[in-house]
Structures are given as structure tokens and as C-alpha cells.
XYZ file of C-alpha atoms in Angstrom:
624
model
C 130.293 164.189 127.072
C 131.464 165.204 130.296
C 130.906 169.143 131.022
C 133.840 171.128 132.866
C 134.153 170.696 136.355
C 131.369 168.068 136.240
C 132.650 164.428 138.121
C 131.241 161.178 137.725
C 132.064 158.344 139.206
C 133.405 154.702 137.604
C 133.765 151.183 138.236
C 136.248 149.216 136.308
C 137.112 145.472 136.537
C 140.088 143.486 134.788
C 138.688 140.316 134.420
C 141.716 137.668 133.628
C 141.308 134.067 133.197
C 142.833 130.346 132.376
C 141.100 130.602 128.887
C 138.571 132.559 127.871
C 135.706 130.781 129.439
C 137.096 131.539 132.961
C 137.863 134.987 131.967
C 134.029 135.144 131.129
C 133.046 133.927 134.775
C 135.073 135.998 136.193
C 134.130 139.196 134.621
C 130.761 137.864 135.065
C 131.395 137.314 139.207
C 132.608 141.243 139.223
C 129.569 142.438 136.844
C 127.354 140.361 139.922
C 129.567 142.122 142.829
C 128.617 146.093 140.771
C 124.816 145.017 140.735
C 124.974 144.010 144.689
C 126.516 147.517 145.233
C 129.396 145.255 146.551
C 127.671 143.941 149.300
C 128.377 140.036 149.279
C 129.266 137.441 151.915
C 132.396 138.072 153.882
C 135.042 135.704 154.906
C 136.018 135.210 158.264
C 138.830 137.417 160.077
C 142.484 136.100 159.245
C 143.867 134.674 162.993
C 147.163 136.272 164.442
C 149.619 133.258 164.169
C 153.219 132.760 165.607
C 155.456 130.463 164.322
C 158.219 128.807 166.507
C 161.604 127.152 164.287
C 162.700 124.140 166.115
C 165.395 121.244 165.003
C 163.312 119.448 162.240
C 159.873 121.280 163.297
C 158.074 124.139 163.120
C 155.576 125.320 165.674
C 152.471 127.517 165.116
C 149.900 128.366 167.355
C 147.015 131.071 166.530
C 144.516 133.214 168.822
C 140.495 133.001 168.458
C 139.366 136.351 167.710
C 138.249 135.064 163.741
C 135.509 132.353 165.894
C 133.704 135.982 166.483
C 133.121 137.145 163.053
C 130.660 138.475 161.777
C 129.072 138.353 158.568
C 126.697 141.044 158.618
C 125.292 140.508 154.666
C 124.465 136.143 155.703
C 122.827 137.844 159.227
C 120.956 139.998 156.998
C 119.291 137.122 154.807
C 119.001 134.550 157.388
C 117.540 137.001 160.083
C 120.337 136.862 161.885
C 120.522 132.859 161.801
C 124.168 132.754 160.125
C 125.695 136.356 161.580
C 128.424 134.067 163.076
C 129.304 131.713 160.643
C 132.672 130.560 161.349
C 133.035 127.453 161.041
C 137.059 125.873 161.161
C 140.554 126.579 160.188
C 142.885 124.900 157.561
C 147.113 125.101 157.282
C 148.611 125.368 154.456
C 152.534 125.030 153.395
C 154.752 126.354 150.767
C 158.340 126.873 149.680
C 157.849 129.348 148.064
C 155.577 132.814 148.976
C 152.967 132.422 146.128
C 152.453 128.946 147.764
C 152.679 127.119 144.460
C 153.305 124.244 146.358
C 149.791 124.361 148.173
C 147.369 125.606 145.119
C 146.846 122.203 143.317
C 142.967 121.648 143.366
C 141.579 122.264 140.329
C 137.814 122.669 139.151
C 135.811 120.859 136.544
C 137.824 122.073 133.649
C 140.848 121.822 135.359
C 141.768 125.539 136.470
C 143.889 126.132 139.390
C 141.110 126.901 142.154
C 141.287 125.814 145.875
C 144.357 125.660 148.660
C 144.939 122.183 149.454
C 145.469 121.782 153.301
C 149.126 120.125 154.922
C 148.854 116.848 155.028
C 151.436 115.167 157.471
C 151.307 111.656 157.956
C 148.155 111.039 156.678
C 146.306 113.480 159.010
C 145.119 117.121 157.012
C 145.473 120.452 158.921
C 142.345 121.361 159.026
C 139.690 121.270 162.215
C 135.947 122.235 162.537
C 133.324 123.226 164.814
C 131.553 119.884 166.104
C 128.606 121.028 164.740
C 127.356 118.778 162.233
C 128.532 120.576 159.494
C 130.669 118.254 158.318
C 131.666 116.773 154.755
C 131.120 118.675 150.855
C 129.179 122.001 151.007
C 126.145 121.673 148.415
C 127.057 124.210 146.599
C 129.985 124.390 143.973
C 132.002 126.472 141.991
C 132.442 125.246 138.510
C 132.471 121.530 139.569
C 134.111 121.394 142.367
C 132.614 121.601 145.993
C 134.514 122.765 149.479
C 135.324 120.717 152.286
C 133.919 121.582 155.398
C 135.704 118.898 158.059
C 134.715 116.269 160.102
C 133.231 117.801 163.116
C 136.729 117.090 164.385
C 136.513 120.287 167.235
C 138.522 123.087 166.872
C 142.672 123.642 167.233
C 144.714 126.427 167.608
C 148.353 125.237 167.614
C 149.925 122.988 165.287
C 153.108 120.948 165.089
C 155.023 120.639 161.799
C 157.539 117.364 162.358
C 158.170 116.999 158.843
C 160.106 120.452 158.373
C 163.557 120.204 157.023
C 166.975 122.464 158.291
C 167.754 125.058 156.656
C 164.490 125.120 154.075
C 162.398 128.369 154.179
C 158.998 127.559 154.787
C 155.775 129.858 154.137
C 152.743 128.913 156.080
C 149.314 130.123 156.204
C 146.385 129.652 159.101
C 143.327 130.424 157.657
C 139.583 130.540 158.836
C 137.020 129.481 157.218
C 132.905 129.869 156.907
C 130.505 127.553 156.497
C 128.134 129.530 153.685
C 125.078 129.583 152.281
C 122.928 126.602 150.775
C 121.131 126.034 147.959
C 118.583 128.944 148.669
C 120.945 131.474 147.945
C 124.060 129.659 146.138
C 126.911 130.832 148.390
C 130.180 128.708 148.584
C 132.024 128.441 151.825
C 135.375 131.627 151.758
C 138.811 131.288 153.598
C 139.879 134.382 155.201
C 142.622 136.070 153.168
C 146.119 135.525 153.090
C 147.870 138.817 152.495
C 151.093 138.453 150.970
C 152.762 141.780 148.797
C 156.812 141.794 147.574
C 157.994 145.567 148.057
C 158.964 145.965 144.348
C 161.599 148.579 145.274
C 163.804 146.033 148.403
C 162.399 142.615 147.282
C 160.999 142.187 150.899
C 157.641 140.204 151.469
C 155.304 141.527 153.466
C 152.990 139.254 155.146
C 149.662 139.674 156.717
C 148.551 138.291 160.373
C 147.830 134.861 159.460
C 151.316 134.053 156.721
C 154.209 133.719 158.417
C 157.774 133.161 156.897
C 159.777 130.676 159.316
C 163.194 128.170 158.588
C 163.879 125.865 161.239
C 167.428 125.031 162.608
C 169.428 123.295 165.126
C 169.487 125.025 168.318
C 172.914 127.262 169.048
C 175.660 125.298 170.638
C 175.626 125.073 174.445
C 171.202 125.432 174.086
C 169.858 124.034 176.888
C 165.720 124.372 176.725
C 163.413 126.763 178.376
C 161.634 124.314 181.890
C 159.250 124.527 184.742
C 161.544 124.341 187.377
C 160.133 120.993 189.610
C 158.894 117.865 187.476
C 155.134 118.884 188.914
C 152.698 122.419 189.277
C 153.129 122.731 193.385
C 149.642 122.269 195.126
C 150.278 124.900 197.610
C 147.034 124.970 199.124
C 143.539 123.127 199.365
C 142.677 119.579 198.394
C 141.754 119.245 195.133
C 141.713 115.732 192.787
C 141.719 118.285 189.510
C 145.294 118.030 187.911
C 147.079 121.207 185.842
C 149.115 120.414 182.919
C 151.811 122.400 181.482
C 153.447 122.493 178.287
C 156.032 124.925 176.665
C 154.920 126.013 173.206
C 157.172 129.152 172.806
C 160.362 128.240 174.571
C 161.808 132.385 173.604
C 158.627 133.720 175.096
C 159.769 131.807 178.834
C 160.423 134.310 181.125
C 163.705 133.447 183.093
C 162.659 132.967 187.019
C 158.953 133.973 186.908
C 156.857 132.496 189.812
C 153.193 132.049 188.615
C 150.003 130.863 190.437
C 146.550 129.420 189.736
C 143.933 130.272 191.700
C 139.788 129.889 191.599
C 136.603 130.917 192.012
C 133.205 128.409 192.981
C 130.040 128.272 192.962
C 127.140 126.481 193.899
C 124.679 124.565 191.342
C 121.385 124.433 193.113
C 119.405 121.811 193.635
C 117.823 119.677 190.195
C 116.584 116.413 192.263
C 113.533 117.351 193.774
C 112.868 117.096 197.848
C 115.360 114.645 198.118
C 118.225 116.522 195.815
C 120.832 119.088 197.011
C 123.189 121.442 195.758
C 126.478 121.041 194.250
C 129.699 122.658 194.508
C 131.648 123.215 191.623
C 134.663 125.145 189.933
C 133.270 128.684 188.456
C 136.648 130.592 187.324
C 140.174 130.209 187.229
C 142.950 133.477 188.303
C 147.013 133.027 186.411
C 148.747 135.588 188.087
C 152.677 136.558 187.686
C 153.727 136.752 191.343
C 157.292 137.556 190.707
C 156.954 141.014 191.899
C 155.373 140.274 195.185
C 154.664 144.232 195.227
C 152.642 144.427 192.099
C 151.752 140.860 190.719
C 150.258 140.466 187.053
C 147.279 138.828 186.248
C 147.418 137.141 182.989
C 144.015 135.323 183.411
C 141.048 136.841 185.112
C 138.299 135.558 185.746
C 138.337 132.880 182.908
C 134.858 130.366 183.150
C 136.553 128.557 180.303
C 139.038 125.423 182.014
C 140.557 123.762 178.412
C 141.303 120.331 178.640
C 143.654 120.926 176.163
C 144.933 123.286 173.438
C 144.417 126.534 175.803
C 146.001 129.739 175.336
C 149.288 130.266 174.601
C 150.566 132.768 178.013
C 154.105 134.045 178.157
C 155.206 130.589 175.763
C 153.514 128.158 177.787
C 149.889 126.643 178.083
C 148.002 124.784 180.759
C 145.609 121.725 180.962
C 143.105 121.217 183.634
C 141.625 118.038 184.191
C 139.059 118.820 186.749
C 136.449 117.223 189.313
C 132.523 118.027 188.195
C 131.652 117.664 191.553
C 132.098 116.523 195.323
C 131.924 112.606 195.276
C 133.428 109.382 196.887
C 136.627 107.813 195.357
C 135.885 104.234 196.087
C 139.290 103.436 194.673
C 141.379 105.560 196.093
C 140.155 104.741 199.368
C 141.029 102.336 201.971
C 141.575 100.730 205.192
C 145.475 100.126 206.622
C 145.678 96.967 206.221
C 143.738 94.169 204.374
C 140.881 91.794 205.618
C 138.762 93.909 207.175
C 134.772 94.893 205.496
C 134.329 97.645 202.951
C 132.852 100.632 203.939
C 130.495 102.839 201.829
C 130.595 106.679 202.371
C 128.138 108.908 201.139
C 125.930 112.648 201.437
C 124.187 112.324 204.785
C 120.554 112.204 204.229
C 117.376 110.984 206.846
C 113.868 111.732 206.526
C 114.115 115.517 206.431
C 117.694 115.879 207.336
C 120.280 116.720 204.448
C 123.788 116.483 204.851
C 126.122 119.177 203.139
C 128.815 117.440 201.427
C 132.484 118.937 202.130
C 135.509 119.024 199.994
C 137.630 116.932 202.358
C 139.613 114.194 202.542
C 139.094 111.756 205.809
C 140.810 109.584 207.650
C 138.466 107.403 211.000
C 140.865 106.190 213.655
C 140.035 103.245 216.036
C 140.763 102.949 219.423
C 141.100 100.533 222.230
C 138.603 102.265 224.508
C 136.316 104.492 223.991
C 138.974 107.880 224.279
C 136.241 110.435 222.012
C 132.806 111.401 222.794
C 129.874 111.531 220.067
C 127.498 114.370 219.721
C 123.997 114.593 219.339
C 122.870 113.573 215.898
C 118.350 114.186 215.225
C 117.676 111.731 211.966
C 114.379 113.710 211.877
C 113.009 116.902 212.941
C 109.048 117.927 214.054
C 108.170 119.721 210.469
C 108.623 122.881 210.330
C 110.594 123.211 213.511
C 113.715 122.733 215.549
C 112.335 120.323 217.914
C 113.466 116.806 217.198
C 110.688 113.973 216.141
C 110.463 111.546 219.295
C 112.837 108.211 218.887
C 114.761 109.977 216.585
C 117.622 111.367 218.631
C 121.214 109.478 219.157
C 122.383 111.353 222.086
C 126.375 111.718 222.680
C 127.907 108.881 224.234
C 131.675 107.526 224.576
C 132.891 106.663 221.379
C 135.981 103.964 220.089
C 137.306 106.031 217.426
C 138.585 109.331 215.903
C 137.742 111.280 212.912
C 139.879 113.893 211.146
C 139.631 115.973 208.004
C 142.402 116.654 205.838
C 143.199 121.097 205.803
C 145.924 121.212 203.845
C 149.152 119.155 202.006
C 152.266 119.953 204.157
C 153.193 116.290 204.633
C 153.238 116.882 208.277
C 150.261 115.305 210.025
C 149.648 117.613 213.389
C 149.017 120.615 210.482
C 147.429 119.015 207.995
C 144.729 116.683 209.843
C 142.253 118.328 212.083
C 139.751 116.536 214.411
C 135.873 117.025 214.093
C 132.345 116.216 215.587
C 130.806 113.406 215.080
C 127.217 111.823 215.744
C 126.875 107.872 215.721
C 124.092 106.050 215.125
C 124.762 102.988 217.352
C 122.506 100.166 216.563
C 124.472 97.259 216.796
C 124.441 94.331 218.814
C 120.706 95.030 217.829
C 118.532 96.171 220.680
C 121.513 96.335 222.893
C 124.123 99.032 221.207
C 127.538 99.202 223.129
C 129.271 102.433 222.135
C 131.630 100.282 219.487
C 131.261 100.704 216.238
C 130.506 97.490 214.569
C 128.300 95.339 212.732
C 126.550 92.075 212.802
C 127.684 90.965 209.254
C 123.974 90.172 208.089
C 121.244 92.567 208.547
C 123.069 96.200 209.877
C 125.820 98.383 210.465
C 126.462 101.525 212.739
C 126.869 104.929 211.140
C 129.328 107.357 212.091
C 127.982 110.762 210.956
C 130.506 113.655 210.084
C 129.284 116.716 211.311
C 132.113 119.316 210.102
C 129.661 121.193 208.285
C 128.040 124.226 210.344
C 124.419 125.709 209.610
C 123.725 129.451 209.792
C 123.789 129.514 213.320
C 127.087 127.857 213.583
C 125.690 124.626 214.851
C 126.734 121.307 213.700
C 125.325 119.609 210.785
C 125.747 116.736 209.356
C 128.004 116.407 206.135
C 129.104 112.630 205.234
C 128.180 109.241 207.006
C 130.108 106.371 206.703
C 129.273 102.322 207.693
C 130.353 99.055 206.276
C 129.576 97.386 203.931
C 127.348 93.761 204.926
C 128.028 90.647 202.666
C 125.172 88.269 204.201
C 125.613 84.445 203.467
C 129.061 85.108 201.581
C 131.227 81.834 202.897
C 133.946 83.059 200.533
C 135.004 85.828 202.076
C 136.617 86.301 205.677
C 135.133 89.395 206.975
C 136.833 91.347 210.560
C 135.231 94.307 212.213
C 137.872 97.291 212.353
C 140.157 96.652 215.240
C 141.940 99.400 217.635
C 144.550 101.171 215.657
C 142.996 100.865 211.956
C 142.482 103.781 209.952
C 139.958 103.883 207.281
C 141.226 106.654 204.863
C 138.657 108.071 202.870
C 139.578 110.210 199.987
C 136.599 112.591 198.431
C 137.357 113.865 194.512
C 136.958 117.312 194.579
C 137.014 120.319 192.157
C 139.041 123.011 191.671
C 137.661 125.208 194.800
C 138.855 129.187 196.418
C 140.791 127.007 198.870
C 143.538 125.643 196.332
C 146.813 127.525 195.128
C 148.911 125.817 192.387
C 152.542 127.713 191.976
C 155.078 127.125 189.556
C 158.233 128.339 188.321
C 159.511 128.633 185.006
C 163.218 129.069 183.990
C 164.208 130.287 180.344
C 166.226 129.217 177.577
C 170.181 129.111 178.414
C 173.556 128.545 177.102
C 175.846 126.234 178.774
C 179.605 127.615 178.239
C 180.892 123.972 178.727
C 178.385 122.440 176.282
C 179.061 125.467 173.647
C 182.766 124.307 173.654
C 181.575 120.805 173.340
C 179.698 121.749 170.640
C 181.491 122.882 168.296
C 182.688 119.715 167.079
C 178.787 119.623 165.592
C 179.518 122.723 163.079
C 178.971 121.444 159.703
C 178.509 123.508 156.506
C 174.990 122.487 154.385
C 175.503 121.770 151.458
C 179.430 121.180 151.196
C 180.240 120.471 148.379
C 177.957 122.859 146.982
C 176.681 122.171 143.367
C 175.755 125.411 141.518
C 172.614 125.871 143.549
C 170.956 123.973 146.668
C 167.161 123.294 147.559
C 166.853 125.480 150.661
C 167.747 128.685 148.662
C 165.213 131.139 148.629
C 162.814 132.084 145.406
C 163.707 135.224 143.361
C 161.497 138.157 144.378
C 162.801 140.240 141.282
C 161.753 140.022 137.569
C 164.977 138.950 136.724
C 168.458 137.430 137.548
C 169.071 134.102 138.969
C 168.510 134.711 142.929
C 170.100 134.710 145.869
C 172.755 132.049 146.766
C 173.342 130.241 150.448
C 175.909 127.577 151.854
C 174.464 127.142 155.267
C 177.170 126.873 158.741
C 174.714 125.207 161.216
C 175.125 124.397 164.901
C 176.897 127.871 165.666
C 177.784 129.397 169.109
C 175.032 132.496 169.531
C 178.106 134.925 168.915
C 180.763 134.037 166.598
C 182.889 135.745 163.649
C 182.762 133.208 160.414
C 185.445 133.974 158.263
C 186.327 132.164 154.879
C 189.959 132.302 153.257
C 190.946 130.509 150.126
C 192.822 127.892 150.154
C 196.369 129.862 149.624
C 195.070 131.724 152.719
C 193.664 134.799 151.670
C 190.780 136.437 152.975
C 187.392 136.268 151.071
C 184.855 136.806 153.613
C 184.371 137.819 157.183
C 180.644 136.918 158.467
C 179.587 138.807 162.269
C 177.028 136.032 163.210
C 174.511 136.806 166.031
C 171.180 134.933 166.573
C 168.604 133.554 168.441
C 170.102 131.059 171.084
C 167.304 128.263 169.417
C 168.454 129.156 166.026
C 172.265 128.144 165.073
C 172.535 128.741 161.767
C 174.290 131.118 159.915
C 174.721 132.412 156.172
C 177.411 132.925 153.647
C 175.711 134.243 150.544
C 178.810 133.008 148.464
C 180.109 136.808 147.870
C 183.489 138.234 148.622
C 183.900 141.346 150.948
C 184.093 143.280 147.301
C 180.514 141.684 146.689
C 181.722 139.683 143.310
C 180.653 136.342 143.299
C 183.002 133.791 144.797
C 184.692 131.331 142.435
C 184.542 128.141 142.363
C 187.286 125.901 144.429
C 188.310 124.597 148.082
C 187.636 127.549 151.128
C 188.963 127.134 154.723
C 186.276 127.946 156.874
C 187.660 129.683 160.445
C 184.951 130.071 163.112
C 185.610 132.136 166.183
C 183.734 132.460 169.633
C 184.605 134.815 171.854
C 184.960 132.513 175.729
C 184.113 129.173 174.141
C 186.743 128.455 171.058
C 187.047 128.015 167.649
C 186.778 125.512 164.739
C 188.784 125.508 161.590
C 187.126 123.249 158.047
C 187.097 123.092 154.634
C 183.973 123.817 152.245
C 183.668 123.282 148.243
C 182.272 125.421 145.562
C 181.637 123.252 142.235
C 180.839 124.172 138.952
């Protein structure tokens, strides 16, 4: 017996079940949780999810903080091996909070067990690591074994197309682990889904990853949130990347907002051996609110991380970037001005023991009549170890028939964005008797025309590109012409994201349109009408007892508007003060009169009043 004042501590389970064998495995899973001191496998974090109502949809997109769990009890008996053990996330839906409509996979004697995931056309919600843990985990749980994906890579927004007006849905993002094996016996866990009714107001309280969300038609007069422009301005710099944008949150658009992308490089050093070089390439990327010229926001700093796709969600929109890996020549994209003349090649300068330093530039070579440029001198190889050029090796300057530019920048006007630079030339042909021209005999050679824009570390020339045509010996098919005075071979050079380009945009937030508002409310319906004793959209009874709440639905409402409902001898039943979200029209009418008695049943005149934009007069039903 227990002496006074003397304490002792107790553990107590209430083990329930389908029957009494699951009962007994239950009570025998909390008897194994006492003897582990309750120190047991952990499920992932739940993710932070927002969920978006649209007209037939609903949006949800989630953060990444549950990808850096950690599961301290599988670190400590894999030596650290499965600390992180995250391994996808799953959606499921419901009509109901106890998702009822979701919890239909049963074990091997046919209790109620797993979650299943949304499955919309076909496809399941649910997306994995590319890891190669894919398929049924080894281990199961009274018959039944957990699904661990596909390797299908990972998502963190989701579109629901299937969602229907007016119908409360009840959706839950959850994370998931990968688990043990058959050394140790443990299953795969979702994170939890916290979901508790307040017993006193009904309310349901929802944890980070549940979210309660009914989609609607818009409000009338809605016009969407935008980037104002059809593209993301390049500003600055010459990049090939492309940024894509896309609106996820059209509420969280701030009205007006100028943003812009900047970056960061660096340079990859050389992998090839003597004859390699180093690469440019994109490091980091800056998003930065510039509204307030004064005192801009960054949003994104520093990020290494350019997403392809499904990025994060910043200020309701996301971006894409669909970047260059490094400096290279767009054979495509290139060309001459007009047709029938020989392909040229263009390429990373590179002779004996000189090495060009490729340049993110576009090019453009203009010929001449006569010879209106001068060359400069170009060494193909240098004494080792020295400055001192090797003998025969040196093109001196000399007259020249063309003109090379580089591209600076995208203003569309030519004298500002194209800017002339030195050149070398390597003038071999007539062979044995070079002329100054740049040509080529067609069979065995070409001249070069060496770009040398780049400048070494005493701010000398160097050499950076070379460019020379291409030769198509003993081809009778093809009619071949040397470049004549006034073609322009444009060379175009795909190029990462680099310090030198700005992207800007604009966005503009959701609106209403007066004139569309008053247009609109010829679209006010009432859902259902007539309304037969109870409808599917109405929501389930948090209380022990009664029938539930009621709802007619008035859909495709002005923002602001006063709703009020007379019988049909013209008395007043109920006045409703409707204010919303502009991208949710619809309002309520819980079919009480203003003395809160339940409404009978009959014919109701419905008048609907917006203040500036009109008013709309119907009838509704109430059936028995």
C-alpha cells in the first residue's frame, strides 16, 4: 500500500479494438512502447499546407521543412545511416473531418487500417524521393504492407480539378518515412494529421498539414490576379536561360509590385587535362521586391537551388528556370543573312599552348567591300614558359574585309547594343599567297578570324572564339559562295544565367470590374432550389446529437451585397449582410428566420442588393 505523502508514478493504456483480437495487438503494441521507455521510430514532421478554392478546383501547395526530419531513435540503430528518413508525401480527401471517405484499406482480417491516397483521373497523390525505394515495404502490419511510390520525385503543390461548388472538402498533406527492414521490423509512419472538434462551439481545429476548404465561383465582376506583360522583361545581359511564372495563390498577388531576378556565377575549373579549360556557370539566383526603390525586399537570397519546376510558392506566385549548363555554340540559332553561302563552325580558341577564354556573347561578323578594319597580332604558340612568341607562329595585323561586334545588351537599338572588338586573322588562303580576304579554297582550308574580346591580367588581348567555314570537298550537290561584302554571319552563343542579366516583372492583383459585376448578376443562382429536406454539400454534425446544420447556397454574388428573403405574401424572413473574398461568391442562408425558428416549407422571393452595381430579384423552394 501506498504510505502518506509517498508518490509513485503510473502508466495506463486503453487498448480498444475491431474485435478482440485487435484489441489484443493493440494493447500488446502499447505494452511494447512501456518496455522501450517510449522511445520508438518517429514519423516525419506534418508540412505547412495552404489551400486555394477556385471554380471547380482546389489548390494546395506545401513547404519542405518535413524533407529535414529527423528520426533520432532509426539514426541511433543504423549509426546514423537512416537519421533522415523521409522519404515522400501522399494527399488525401474527405467530406467529412474524420475522413471516412479516405480510410478504406483494410488489413488481413479486414480492420480499417491505412489512408488511401486521392486518386484523380487515374493518377494517386502521392510522390517519392527518386531513390530507389520504390514499391511494398517488406515489412507488414497484420497482412498488409505500405506503399512506398514509384521513385516518381518529389511535389509540393497539387491541383484538385475534380472539386465540386459549394461541397466542403477536408484535405490532408502528409509525409511519410521510409522505415526499417526486416532486421528490426519497422513499418513505414505518415506524419500526423491533427484534427480535434471544440466540444463546447462545435469548431474543428486543424493542425498544419489538414486544411478545411469549399470551392466557389469567383464574385461577380472577378477579374484574375496577372503579370502585367505576356513575358519576364530581360532587362539586362544576354542570357539563352528562360524564367517561367505561374500564379498559384492569386489573393497572395500583391497589386503593382515590381520584382527582379538577379545572379551570382562562378567558375568550374578545369576537368580535361592540358588541353581542358574552365567553365562558367550560374551559382545563385537574388528575387528582390523593388517596389520601394528606397528599401527593396529580398525574398530569395542567395538560393544555389534553380527548380525547373514546382519551386516555392513567393507572394502567390512561383518561377521556372530553364537554364544554360554552360557557354557553347547554338548551331541552330545561328546564321548567315541570306542563303547559299558555306557554313561556318565557331568554337573555344585553342593552338598549341594558346587557350582561348570563351565569352558569354552573342556575335555578329560584317563583310566589307575593301578592307575598312585592321587585324591585330594573333601568336598560335608561345616559347614555353615565356612571352616571346615561337618563330613562324605570329599573324601580324594587316588590313582586314570585315567587322566583328559583340552583342552588350537587348535595347533593340543597334549603335547601344553592338560593340566592335579586336580581332586576329589567320590568313592562309589562296595558299602560300594570303590576300587580306577572308576566304577559302573549298577543298583543303579556310581562314580563321580570331575574337580577341577577352583581356588577360595585364589587360592585353586574348583570344576568346575563332570562327571559319565550313569545307565540303568533292560535294557536286551543293553550290557553295564565299561571304560577299555586306553579309553578316550572326552567331548566337547559349549562355547561362550570369551577374550581367536582370529579369523584371510586374504583377497586378485580383480586381473587380464594376461593369462586369452589373453584368453579372444575371449569373446569381440559388444551389439547390428546390431544396429537398437536405442537400449533399451540407456540412457533417459536430455534436452528439440533432440533425445538423442546414444550407441553400446563393452563388455568383457581388463581394458586398445584402441577401434578403421574404415569403411569398411579402413578408420579411431573413436579411443576410454578405461580405467575402472577391474569388469566393458564394453566400449562405442557413434556412432560419431572423427569430432563429426554422423556416417552413413553401415559395421565398429572394431580393439581392449591391450597393453601385444593382440588384436581382428570384424565387427559391423549400420542399418537404
Amino acid at each position: 500500500p501506498l504510505q502518506a505523502g509517498q508518490t509513485e508514478r503510473i502508466a495506463m493504456s486503453v487498448s480498444l479494438g475491431n474485435d478482440v483480437a485487435d484489441a489484443l495487438r493493440n494493447k500488446a503494441v502499447a505494452q511494447t512502447t512501456y518496455d522501450f521507455d517510449y522511445q520508438f521510430a518517429k514519423a516525419p514532421d506534418p508540412p505547412d499546407v495552404t489551400a486555394v478554392p477556385g471554380d471547380g478546383s482546389v489548390t494546395l501547395y506545401w513547404d519542405t521543412d518535413a524533407e529535414q526530419s529527423k528520426d533520432r531513435y532509426m539514426g541511433e540503430i543504423t549509426n546514423d545511416v537512416d537519421l533522415y528518413d523521409f522519404e515522400g508525401y501522399k494527399v488525401y480527401r474527405a467530406t467529412d473531418f474524420e475522413f471516412n471517405d479516405a480510410y478504406t484499406i483494410t488489413d488481413g482480417e479486414g480492420n480499417l487500417t491505412f489512408l488511401e491516397p486521392y486518386i484523380q483521373d487515374g493518377e494517386k497523390a502521392q510522390w517519392d524521393l527518386a531513390d530507389g525505394k520504390t514499391g511494398w515495404h517488406p515489412i507488414d502490419l497484420n497482412g498488409i504492407k505500405f506503399y512506398l511510390g514509384d521513385d516518381t520525385g518529389l511535389q509540393h503543390s497539387y491541383v484538385d480539378d475534380n472539386a465540386v461548388n459549394g461541397q466542403r472538402y477536408y484535405y490532408a498533406v502528409v509525409s511519410y518515412d521510409y522505415g526499417g527492414d526486416l532486421s528490426n521490423d519497422i513499418i513505414p509512419s505518415d506524419s500526423p494529421m491533427r484534427l480535434r472538434v471544440n466540444s463546447l462551439t462545435g469548431e474543428i481545429e486543424l493542425g498544419p498539414n489538414v486544411v478545411e476548404v469549399t470551392p466557389s465561383p469567383p464574385s461577380a465582376g472577378y477579374n484574375d490576379a496577372e503579370f502585367s506583360g505576356d513575358t519576364i522583361n530581360h532587362i539586362s545581359g544576354t542570357s539563352s536561360g528562360r524564367i517561367y511564372y505561374e500564379i498559384i495563390n492569386p489573393m497572395d498577388i500583391k497589386s503593382d509590385h515590381t520584382y527582379q531576378i538577379t545572379f551570382t556565377d562562378t567558375v568550374l575549373a578545369n576537368q580535361q587535362g592540358p588541353a581542358g579549360y574552365d567553365t562558367v556557370t550560374t551559382k545563385s539566383y537574388f528575387l528582390v521586391d523593388v517596389t520601394d526603390t528606397e528599401y527593396p525586399d529580398t525574398l530569395v537570397n542567395d538560393e544555389h537551388e534553380l527548380q525547373a519546376s514546382d519551386g516555392q510558392v513567393i507572394d502567390g506566385f512561383r518561377l521556372a528556370f530553364n537554364n544554360v549548363d554552360e557557354l557553347r555554340f547554338n548551331e541552330e540559332n545561328s546564321h548567315w543573312s541570306r542563303d547559299s553561302i558555306w557554313t561556318f563552325n565557331f568554337f573555344r580558341y585553342a593552338t598549341f599552348n594558346v587557350v582561348g577564354t570563351q565569352l558569354p556573347y552573342d556575335y555578329r561578323i560584317i563583310f566589307t567591300e575593301e578592307q575598312s578594319d585592321s587585324s591585330i597580332d594573333l601568336c598560335m604558340r608561345y616559347l614555353p614558359n615565356t612571352t616571346t612568341c615561337f618563330p613562324g607562329f605570329l599573324h601580324p595585323g594587316k588590313p582586314i574585309n570585315f567587322i566583328v561586334e559583340r552583342r552588350e545588351s537587348l535595347t533593340g537599338i543597334d549603335s547601344i547594343d553592338w560593340v566592335k572588338i579586336p580581332v586576329g586573322f589567320i590568313d592562309v588562303i589562296p595558299f602560300g599567297d594570303p590576300d587580306g580576304y577572308f576566304n577559302a579554297d573549298g577543298d583543303r582550308e579556310s581562314d580563321w578570324i580570331v575574337l580577341m574580346d577577352y583581356e588577360d591580367d595585364d589587360a592585353n588581348p586574348w583570344p576568346s572564339w575563332a570562327f571559319y567555314l565550313n569545307l565540303h570537298p568533292n560535294d557536286s550537290l551543293l553550290v557553295y559562295n564565299e561571304p560577299q561584302p555586306g553579309d553578316t554571319a550572326f552567331i548566337i552563343v547559349e549562355k547561362p544565367f550570369l551577374p550581367e542579366d536582370i529579369y523584371q516583372f510586374t504583377t497586378v492583383s485580383p480586381y473587380i470590374d464594376t461593369q462586369q459585376a452589373k453584368d453579372d448578376l444575371n449569373k446569381i443562382k440559388v444551389v439547390p432550389n428546390p431544396y429537398y429536406a437536405t442537400t449533399a454539400f451540407e456540412g457533417q454534425n459536430t455534436f452528439t446529437s440533432g440533425r445538423g446544420p442546414r444550407e441553400i447556397q446563393f452563388r455568383n454574388l457581388p463581394q458586398q451585397c445584402i441577401i434578403r428573403i421574404f415569403t411569398i405574401s411579402g413578408e420579411l424572413v431573413k436579411t443576410i449582410q454578405h461580405t467575402s473574398a472577391i474569388n469566393y461568391g458564394t453566400g449562405k442562408w442557413d434556412l432560419l428566420t431572423k427569430d432563429n425558428l426554422t423556416a417552413a416549407y413553401g415559395i421565398y422571393v429572394y431580393h439581392i442588393e449591391a450597393a453601385g452595381i444593382g440588384e436581382k430579384i428570384g424565387k427559391l423552394a423549400i420542399i418537404k
